Short mmCIF file of C-alpha atoms and ligand atoms in Angstrom, two decimals:
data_model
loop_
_atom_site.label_atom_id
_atom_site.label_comp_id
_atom_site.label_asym_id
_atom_site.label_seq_id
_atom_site.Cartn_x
_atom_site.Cartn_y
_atom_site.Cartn_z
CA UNK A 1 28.53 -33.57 -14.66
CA UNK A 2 24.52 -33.70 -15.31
CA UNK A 3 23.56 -33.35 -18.50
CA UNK A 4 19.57 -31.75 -19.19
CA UNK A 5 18.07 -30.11 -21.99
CA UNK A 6 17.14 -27.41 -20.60
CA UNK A 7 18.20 -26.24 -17.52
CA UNK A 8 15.95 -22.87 -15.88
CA UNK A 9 17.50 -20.34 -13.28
CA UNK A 10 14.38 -19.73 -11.32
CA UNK A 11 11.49 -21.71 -9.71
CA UNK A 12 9.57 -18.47 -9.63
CA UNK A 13 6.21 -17.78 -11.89
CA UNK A 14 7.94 -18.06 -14.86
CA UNK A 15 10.51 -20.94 -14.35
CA UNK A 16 7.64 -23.32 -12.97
CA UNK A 17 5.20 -22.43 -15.81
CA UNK A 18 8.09 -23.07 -18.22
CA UNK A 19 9.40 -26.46 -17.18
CA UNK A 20 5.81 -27.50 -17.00
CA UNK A 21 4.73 -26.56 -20.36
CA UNK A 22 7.57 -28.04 -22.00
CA UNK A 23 7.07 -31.23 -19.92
CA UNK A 24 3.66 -31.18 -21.04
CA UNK A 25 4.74 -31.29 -24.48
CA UNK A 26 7.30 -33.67 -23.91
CA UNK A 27 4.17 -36.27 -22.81
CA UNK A 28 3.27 -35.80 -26.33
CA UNK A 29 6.35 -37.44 -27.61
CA UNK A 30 9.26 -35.32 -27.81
CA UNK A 31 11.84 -36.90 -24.48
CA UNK A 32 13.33 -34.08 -22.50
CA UNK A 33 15.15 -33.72 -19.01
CA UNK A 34 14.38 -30.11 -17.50
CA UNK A 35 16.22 -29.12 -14.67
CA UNK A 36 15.03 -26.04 -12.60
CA UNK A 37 17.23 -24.43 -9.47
CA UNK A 38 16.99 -21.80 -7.57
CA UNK A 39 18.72 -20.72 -4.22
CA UNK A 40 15.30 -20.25 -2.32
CA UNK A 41 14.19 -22.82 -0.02
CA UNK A 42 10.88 -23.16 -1.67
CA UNK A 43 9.46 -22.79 -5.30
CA UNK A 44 6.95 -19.66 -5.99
CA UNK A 45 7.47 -17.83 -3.13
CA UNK A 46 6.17 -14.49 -4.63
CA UNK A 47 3.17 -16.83 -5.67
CA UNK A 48 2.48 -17.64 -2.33
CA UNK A 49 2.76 -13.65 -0.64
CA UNK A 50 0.38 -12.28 -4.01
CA UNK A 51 -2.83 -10.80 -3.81
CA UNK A 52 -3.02 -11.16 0.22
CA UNK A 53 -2.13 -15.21 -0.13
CA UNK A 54 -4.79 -15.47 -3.06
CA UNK A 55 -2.53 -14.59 -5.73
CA UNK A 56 -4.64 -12.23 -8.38
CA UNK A 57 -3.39 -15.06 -11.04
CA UNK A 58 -4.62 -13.47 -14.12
CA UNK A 59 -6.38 -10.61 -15.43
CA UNK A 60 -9.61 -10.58 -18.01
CA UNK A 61 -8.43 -7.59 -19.70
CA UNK A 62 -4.85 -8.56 -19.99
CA UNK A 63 -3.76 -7.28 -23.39
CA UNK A 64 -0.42 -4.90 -24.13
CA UNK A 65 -1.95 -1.56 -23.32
CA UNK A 66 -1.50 -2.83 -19.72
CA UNK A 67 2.40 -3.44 -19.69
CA UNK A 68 4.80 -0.92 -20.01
CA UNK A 69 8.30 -1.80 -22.07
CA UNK A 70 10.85 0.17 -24.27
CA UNK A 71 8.97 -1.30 -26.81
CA UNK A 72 5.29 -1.33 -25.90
CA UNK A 73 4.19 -3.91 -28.82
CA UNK A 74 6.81 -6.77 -27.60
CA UNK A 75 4.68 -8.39 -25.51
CA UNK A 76 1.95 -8.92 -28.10
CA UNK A 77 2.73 -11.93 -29.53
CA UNK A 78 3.24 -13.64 -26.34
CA UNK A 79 0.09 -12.71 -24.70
CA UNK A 80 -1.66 -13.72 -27.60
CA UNK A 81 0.08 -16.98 -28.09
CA UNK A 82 -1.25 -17.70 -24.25
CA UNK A 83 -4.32 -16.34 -23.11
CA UNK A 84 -6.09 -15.04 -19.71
CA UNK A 85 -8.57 -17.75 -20.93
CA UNK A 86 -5.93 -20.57 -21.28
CA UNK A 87 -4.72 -20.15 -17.71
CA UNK A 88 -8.48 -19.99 -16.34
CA UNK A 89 -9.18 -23.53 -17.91
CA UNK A 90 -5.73 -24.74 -16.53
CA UNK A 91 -6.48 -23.64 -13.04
CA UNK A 92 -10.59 -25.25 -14.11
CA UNK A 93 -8.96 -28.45 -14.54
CA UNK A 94 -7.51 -28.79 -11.47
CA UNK A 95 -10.39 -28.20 -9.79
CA UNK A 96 -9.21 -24.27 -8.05
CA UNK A 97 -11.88 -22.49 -7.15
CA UNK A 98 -11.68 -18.45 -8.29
CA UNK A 99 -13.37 -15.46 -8.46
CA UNK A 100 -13.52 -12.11 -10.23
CA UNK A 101 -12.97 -9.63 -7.57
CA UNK A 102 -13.04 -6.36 -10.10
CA UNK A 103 -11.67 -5.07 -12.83
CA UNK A 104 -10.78 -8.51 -14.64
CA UNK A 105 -8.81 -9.79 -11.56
CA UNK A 106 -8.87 -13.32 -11.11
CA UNK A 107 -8.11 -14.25 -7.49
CA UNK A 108 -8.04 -18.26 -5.99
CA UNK A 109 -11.13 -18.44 -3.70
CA UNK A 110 -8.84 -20.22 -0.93
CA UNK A 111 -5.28 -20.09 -1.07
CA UNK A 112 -2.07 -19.22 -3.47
CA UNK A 113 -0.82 -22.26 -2.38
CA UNK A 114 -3.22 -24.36 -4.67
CA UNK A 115 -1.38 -22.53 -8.02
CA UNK A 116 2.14 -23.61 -6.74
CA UNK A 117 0.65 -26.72 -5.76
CA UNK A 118 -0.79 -26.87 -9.65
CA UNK A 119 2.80 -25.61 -11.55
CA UNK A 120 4.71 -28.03 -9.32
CA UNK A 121 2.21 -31.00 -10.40
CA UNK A 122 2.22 -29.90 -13.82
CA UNK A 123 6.07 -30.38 -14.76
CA UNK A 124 6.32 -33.56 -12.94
CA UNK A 125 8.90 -35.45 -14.39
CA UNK A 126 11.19 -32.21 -14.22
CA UNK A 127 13.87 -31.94 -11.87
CA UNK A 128 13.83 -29.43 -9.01
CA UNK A 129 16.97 -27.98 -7.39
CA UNK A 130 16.77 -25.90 -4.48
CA UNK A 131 18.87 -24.15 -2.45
CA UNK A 132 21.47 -24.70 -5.14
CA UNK A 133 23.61 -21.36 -6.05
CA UNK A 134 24.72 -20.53 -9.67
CA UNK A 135 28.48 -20.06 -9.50
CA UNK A 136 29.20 -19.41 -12.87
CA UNK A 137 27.74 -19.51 -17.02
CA UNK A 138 29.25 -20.29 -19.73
CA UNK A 139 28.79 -21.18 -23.39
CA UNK A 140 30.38 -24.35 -24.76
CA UNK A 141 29.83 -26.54 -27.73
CA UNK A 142 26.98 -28.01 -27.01
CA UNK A 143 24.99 -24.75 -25.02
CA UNK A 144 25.46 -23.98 -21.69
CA UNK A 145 27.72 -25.05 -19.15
CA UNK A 146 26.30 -23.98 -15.32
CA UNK A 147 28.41 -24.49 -12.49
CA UNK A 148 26.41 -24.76 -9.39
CA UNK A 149 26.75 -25.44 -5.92
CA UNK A 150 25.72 -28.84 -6.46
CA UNK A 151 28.44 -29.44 -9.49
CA UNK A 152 28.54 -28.65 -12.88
CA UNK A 153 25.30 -29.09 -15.39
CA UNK A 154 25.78 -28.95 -19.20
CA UNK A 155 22.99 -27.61 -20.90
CA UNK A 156 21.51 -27.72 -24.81
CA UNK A 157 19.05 -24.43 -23.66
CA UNK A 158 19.18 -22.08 -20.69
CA UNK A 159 16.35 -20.36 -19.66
CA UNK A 160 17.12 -16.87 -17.88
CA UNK A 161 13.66 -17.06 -15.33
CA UNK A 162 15.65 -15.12 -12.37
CA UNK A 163 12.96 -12.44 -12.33
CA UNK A 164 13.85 -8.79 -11.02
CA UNK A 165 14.85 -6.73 -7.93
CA UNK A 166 11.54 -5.77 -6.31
CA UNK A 167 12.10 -7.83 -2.69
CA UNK A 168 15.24 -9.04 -1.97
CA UNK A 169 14.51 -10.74 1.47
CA UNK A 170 12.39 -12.88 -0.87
CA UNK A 171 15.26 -14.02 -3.08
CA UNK A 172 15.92 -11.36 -5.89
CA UNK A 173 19.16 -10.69 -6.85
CA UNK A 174 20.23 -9.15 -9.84
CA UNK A 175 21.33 -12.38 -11.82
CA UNK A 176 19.68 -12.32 -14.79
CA UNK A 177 20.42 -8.71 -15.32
CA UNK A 178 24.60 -9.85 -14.94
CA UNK A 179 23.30 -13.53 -17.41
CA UNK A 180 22.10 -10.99 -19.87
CA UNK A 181 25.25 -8.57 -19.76
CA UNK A 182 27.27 -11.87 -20.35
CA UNK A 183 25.77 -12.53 -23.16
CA UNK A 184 26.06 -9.02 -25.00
CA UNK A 185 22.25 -8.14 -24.25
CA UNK A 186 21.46 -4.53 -23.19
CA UNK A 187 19.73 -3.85 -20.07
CA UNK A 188 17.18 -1.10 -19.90
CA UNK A 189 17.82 0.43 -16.35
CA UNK A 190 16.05 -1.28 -13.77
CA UNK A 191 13.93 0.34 -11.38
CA UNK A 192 10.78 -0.13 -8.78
CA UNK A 193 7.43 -0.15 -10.20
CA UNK A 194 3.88 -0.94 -8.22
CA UNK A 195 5.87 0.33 -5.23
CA UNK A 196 4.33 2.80 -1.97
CA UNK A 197 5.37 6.59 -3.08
CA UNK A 198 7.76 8.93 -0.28
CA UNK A 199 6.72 12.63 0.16
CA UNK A 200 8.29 15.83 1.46
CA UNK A 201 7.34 16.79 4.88
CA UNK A 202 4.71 19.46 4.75
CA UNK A 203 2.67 16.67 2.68
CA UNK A 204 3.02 14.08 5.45
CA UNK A 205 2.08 16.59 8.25
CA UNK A 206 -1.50 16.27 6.05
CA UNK A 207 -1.25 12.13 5.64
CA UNK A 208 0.05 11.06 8.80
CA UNK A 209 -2.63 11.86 11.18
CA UNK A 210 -5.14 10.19 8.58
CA UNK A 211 -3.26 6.94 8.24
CA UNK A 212 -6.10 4.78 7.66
CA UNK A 213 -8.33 6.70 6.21
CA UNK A 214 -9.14 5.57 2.26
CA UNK A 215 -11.16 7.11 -0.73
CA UNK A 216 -12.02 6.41 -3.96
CA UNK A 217 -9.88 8.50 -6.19
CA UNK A 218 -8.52 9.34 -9.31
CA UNK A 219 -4.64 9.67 -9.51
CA UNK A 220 -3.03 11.12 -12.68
CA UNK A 221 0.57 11.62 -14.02
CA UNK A 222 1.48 13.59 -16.74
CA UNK A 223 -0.37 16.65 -18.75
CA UNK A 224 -3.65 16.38 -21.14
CA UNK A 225 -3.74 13.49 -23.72
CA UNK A 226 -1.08 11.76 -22.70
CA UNK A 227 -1.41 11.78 -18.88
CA UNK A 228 -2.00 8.51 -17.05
CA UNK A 229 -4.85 8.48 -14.99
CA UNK A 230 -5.87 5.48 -12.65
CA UNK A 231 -9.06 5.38 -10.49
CA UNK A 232 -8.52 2.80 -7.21
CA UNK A 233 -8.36 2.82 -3.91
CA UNK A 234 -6.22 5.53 -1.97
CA UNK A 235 -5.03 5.21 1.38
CA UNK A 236 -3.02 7.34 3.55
CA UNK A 237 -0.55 6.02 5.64
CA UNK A 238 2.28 7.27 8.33
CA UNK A 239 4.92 7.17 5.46
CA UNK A 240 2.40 9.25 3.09
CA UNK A 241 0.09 7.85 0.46
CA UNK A 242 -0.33 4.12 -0.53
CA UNK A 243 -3.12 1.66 -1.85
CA UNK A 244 -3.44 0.51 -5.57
CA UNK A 245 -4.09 3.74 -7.27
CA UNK A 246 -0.79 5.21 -6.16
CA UNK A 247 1.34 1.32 -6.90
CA UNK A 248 -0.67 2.13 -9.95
CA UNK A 249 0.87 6.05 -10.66
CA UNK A 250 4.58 4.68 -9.32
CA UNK A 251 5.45 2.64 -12.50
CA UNK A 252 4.99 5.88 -14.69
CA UNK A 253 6.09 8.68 -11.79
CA UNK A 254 10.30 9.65 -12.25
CA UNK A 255 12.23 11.58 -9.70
CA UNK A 256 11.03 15.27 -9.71
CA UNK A 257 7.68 14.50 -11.81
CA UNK A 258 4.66 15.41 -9.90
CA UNK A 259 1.06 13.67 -9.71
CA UNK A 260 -2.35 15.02 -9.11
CA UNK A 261 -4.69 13.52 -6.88
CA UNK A 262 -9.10 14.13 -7.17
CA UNK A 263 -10.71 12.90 -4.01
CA UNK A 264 -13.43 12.90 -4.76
CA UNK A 265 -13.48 12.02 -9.03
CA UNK A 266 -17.49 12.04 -8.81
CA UNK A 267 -18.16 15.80 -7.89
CA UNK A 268 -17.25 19.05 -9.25
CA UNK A 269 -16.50 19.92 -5.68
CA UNK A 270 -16.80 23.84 -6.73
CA UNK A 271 -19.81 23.76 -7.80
CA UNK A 272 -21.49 21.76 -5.54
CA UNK A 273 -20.36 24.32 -2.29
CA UNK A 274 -21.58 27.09 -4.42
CA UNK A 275 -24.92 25.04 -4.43
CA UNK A 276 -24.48 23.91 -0.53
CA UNK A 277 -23.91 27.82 0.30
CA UNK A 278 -27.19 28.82 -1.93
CA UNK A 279 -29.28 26.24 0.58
CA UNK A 280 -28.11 26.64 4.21
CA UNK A 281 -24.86 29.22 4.07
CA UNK A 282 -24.87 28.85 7.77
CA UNK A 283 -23.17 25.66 7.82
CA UNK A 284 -19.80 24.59 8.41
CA UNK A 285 -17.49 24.33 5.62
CA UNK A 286 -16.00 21.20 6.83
CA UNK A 287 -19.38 19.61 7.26
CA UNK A 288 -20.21 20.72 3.65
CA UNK A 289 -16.94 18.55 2.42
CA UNK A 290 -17.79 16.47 4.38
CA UNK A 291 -20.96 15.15 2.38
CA UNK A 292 -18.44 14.17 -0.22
CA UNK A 293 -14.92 13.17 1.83
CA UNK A 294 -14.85 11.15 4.97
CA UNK A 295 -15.19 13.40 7.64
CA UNK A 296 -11.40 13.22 9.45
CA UNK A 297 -10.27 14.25 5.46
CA UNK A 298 -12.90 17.24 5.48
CA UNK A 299 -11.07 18.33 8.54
CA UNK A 300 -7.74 17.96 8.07
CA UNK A 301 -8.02 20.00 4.23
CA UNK A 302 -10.11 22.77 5.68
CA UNK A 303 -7.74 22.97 8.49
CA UNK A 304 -4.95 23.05 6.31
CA UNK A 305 -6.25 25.91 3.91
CA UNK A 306 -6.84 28.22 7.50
CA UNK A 307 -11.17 27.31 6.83
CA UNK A 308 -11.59 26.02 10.40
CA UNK A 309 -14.95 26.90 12.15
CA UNK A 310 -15.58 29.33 8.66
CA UNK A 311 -19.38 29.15 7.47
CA UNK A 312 -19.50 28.52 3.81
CA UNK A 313 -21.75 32.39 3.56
CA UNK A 314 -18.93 33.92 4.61
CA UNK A 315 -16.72 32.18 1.88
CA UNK A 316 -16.56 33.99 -1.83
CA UNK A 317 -15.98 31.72 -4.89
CA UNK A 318 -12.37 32.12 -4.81
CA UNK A 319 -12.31 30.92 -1.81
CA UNK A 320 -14.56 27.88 -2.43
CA UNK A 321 -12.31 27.05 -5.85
CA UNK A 322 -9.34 27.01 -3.42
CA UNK A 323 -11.06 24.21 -1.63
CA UNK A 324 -12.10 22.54 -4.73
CA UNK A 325 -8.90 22.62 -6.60
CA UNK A 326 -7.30 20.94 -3.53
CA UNK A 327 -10.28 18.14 -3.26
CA UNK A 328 -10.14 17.89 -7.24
CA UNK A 329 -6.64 18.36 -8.32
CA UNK A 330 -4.29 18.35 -5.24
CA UNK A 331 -0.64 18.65 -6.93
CA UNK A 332 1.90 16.87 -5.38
CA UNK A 333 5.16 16.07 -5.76
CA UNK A 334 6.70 12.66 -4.22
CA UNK A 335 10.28 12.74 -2.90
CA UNK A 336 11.10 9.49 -3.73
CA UNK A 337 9.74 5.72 -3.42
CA UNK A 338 9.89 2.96 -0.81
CA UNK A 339 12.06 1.18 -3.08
CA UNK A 340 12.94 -2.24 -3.81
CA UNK A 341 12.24 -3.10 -0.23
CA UNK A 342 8.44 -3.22 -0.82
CA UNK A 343 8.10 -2.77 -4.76
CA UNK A 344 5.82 -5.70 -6.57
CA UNK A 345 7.60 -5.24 -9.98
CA UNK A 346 11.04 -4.25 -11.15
CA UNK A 347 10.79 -2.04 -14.36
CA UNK A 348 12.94 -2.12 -16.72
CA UNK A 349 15.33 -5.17 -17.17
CA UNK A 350 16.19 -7.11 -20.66
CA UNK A 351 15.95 -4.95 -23.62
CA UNK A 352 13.36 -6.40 -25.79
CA UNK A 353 15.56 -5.45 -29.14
CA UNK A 354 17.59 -7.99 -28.27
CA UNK A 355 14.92 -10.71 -27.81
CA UNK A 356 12.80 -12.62 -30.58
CA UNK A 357 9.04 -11.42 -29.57
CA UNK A 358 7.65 -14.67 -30.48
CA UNK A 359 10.04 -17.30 -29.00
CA UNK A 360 11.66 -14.82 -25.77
CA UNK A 361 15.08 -16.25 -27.26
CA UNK A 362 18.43 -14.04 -27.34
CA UNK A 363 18.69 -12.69 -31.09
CA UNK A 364 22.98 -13.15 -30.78
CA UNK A 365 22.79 -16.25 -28.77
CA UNK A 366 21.23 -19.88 -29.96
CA UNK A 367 19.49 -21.49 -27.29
CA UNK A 368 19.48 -18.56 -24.37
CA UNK A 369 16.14 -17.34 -23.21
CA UNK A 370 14.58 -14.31 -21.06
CA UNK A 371 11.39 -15.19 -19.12
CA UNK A 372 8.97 -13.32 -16.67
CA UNK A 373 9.70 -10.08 -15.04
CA UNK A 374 13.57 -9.78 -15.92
CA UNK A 375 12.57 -9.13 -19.50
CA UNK A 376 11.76 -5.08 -19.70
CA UNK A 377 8.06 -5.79 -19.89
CA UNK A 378 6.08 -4.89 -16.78
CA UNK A 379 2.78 -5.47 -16.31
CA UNK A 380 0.00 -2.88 -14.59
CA UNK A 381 -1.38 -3.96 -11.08
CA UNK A 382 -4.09 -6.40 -11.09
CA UNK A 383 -2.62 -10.13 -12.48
CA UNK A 384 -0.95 -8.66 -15.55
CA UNK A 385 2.18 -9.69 -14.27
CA UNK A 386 1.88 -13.40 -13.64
CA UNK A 387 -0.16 -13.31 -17.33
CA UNK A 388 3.30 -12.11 -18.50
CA UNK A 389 5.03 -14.95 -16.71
CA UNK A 390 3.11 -17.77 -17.80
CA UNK A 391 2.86 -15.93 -21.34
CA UNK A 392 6.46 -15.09 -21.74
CA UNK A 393 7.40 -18.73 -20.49
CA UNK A 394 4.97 -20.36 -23.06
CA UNK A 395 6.53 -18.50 -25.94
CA UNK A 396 9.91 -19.92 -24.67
CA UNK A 397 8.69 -23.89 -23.82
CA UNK A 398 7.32 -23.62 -27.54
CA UNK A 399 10.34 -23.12 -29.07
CA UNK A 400 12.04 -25.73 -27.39
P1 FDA B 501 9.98 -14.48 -9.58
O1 FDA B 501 10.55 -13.37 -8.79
O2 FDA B 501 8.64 -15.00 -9.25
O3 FDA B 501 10.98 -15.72 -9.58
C1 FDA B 501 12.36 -15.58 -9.73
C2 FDA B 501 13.04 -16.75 -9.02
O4 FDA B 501 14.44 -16.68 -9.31
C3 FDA B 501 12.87 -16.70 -7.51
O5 FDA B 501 12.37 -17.93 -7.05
C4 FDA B 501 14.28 -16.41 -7.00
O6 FDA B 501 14.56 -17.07 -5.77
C5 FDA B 501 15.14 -16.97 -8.12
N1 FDA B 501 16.46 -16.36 -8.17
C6 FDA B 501 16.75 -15.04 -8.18
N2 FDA B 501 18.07 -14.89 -8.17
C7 FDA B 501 18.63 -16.11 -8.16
C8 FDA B 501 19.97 -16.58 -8.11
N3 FDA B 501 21.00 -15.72 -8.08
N4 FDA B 501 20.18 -17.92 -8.09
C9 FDA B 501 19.14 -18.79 -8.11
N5 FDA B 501 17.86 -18.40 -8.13
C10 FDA B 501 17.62 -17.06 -8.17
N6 FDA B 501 1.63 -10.21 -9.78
C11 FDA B 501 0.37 -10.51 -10.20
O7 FDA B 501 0.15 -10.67 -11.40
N7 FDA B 501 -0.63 -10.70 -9.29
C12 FDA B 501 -0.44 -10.56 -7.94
O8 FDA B 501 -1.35 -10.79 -7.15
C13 FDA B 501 0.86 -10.16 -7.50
N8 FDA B 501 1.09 -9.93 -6.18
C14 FDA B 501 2.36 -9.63 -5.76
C15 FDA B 501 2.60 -9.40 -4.39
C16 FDA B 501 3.88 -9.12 -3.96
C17 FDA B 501 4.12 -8.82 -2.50
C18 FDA B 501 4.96 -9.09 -4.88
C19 FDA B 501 6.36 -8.84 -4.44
C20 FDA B 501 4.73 -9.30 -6.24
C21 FDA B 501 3.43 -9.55 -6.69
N9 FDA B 501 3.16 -9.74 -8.04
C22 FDA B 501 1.89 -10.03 -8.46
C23 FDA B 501 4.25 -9.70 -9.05
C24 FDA B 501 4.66 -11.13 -9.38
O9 FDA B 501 4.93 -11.82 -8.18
C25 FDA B 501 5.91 -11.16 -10.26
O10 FDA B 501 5.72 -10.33 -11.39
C26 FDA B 501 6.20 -12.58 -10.72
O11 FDA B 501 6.46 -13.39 -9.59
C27 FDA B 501 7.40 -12.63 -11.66
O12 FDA B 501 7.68 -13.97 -11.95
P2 FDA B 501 9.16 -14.43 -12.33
O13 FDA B 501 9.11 -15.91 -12.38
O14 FDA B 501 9.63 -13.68 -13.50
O15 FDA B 501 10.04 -13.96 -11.10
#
């Protein structure tokens, strides 16, 4: 039997940062043997897939307004305990070069490879299992005992860093979810966040000859003061409507709720063909959107609404406010999502009640910790969620 300190399920974001930052503190005097498996072949893959093989590794703005959990002010104490800033002068120090692409996104200039490269580096003196399967937990006097495919390790702390279901040709399973069960911690239902929306027919007749075609546009869920609006990138696509506004939208959209697309968030679309009919009436309606959509959009909507070949003279404002309403606020309701096939996140997960905010560590259990994207704190698109990984995973290597 091997017997570690701590011993983490999951060489993922989380796991990695973990080991490391208690190895780091280790160096400064306090001896510990950290163990980390995981039945992958290969530590961080999800590091190595993110932002298009430059993994968006933080986010400027990260603060908990941008996460969604049961309990929205969980994640506080973490992300203030580890900073945007304090993984920027990590990834300064050894020497990767980044860049802001917008909106507080930090991306690596070259490759995703260089942040694995800089976690694996980072908790050297760790042990790294791979390709080893957990068989079995249990508590015993002294912590944890694991039995594994490679024998039995007896742990003082276990550290739950199995992240969630989104992608399970890339490893997830639901283990952490069944660890946390075990232990007498409730689950908040999990389900697929950041994840490619499914419509109804009659709205993919519209998207599928466009796949390709992208705007800038505003996507909203909800009614008034509390909707959720998101302004990014739109795309259509043969299975409907995808790009980051609408991964955006799918962490708040349920089954049955709809969302409301503006194409074109700049212009008051109404007015501005009551203008365009004022000054040269003898155009084409289509042409007229098409000052303001790209033109194989213009077509398809004024197709749609039976405007084909119509001059905008011949069109009263009713039927102009038609036109705009379906530009401006085009109401749609999604049949269902692509699933954990191609979500980024898993919402939902470990219920924070049962976790101490400031340490990650089960309230009933001495010794037991949640890290990373199990925990039912989910991050927007954008770098939020590896902030919560290295945050989360700091609050726990702190403690112990
Ligand atoms: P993570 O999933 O990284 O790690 C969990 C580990 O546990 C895995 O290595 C897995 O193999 C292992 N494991 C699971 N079950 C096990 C079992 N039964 N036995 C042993 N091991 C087991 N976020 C972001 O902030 N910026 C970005 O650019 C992107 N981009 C992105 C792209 C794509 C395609 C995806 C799918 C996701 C992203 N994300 C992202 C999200 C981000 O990858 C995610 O939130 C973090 O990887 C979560 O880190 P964790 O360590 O918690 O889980």
């Amino acid at each position: 039997m091997e017997h570690v300190d701590t011993l983490v399920i999951g060489a993922g974001a989380a796991g990695l940062f973990c080991a490391g930052s208690i190895i780091q503190a280790a160096g400064k005097g306090q001896e510990q043997r950290v163990l980390v498996l995981d039945h992958a072949r290969a530590a961080g893959e999800k590091i190595r897939i993110s932002g298009g093989g430059r993994c968006n590794f933080t986010n400027l703005a990260a603060n908990r307004e941008r996460f969604l959990s049961q309990n929205p002010r969980f994640c506080a104490s973490a992300l203030s305990g580890f900073s945007p800033q304090d993984f920027v002068e990590m990834v300064n120090r050894a020497g990767i070069a980044w860049h802001e692409k917008t909106l507080g996104q930090l991306f690596c200039d070259d490759s995703a490879r260089q942040i694995i490269d800089m976690l694996l580096h980072r908790m050297r003196g760790a042990e790294l299992w791979l390709e080893t399967a957990v068989q079995s937990v249990e508590a015993s006097d002294s912590g944890y005992l694991v039995r594994t495919s490679r024998g039995v390790v007896s742990a003082r702390n276990l550290v739950v860093a199995a992240g969630g279901r989104s992608i399970p040709k890339m490893g997830a399973t639901g283990l952490g979810y069944e660890l946390a069960e075990q232990f007498g911690l409730r689950i908040i239902e999990p389900r697929a966040g950041l994840v490619p929306l499914t419509f109804a027919t009659q709205d993919l007749d519209l998207c599928r000859p466009l796949a390709g075609v992208a705007v800038d546009a505003v996507v909203s869920h909800g009614q008034g003061r509390s909707a959720t609006r998101f302004r990014d990138g739109l795309l259509f696509t043969h299975r409907g409507l995808s790009g980051p506004a609408i991964l955006q939208i799918s962490s708040f959209w349920k089954p049955g709720d709809e969302i409301t697309v503006d194409l074109a968030p700049d212009q008051d679309i109404a007015a501005a063909m009551r203008d365009m009919r004022g000054q040269n009436g003898r155009q084409a309606v289509s042409t007229a959107l098409a000052r303001y959509l790209p033109s194989r959009l213009a077509d398809a909507i004024t197709e749609e609404l039976g405007f084909s070949g119509a001059r905008l003279a011949d069109q009263a404002n009713p039927k102009l406010d038609r036109i705009a309403e379906r530009v401006n606020r085009w109401r749609l309701r999604p049949v269902g999502s692509e699933g954990w096939r191609t979500a980024e996140v898993t919402l939902g997960g470990v219920d924070t009640r049962d976790l101490d905010a400031r340490t990650m560590q089960a309230r009933n259990q001495a010794g037991l910790y949640f890290i990373g994207e199990v925990v039912d704190v989910t991050g927007w698109l954008g770098g939020y969620n590896f902030q919560w990984a290295w945050a989360s995973a700091h609050a726990a290597a702190k403690s112990i």
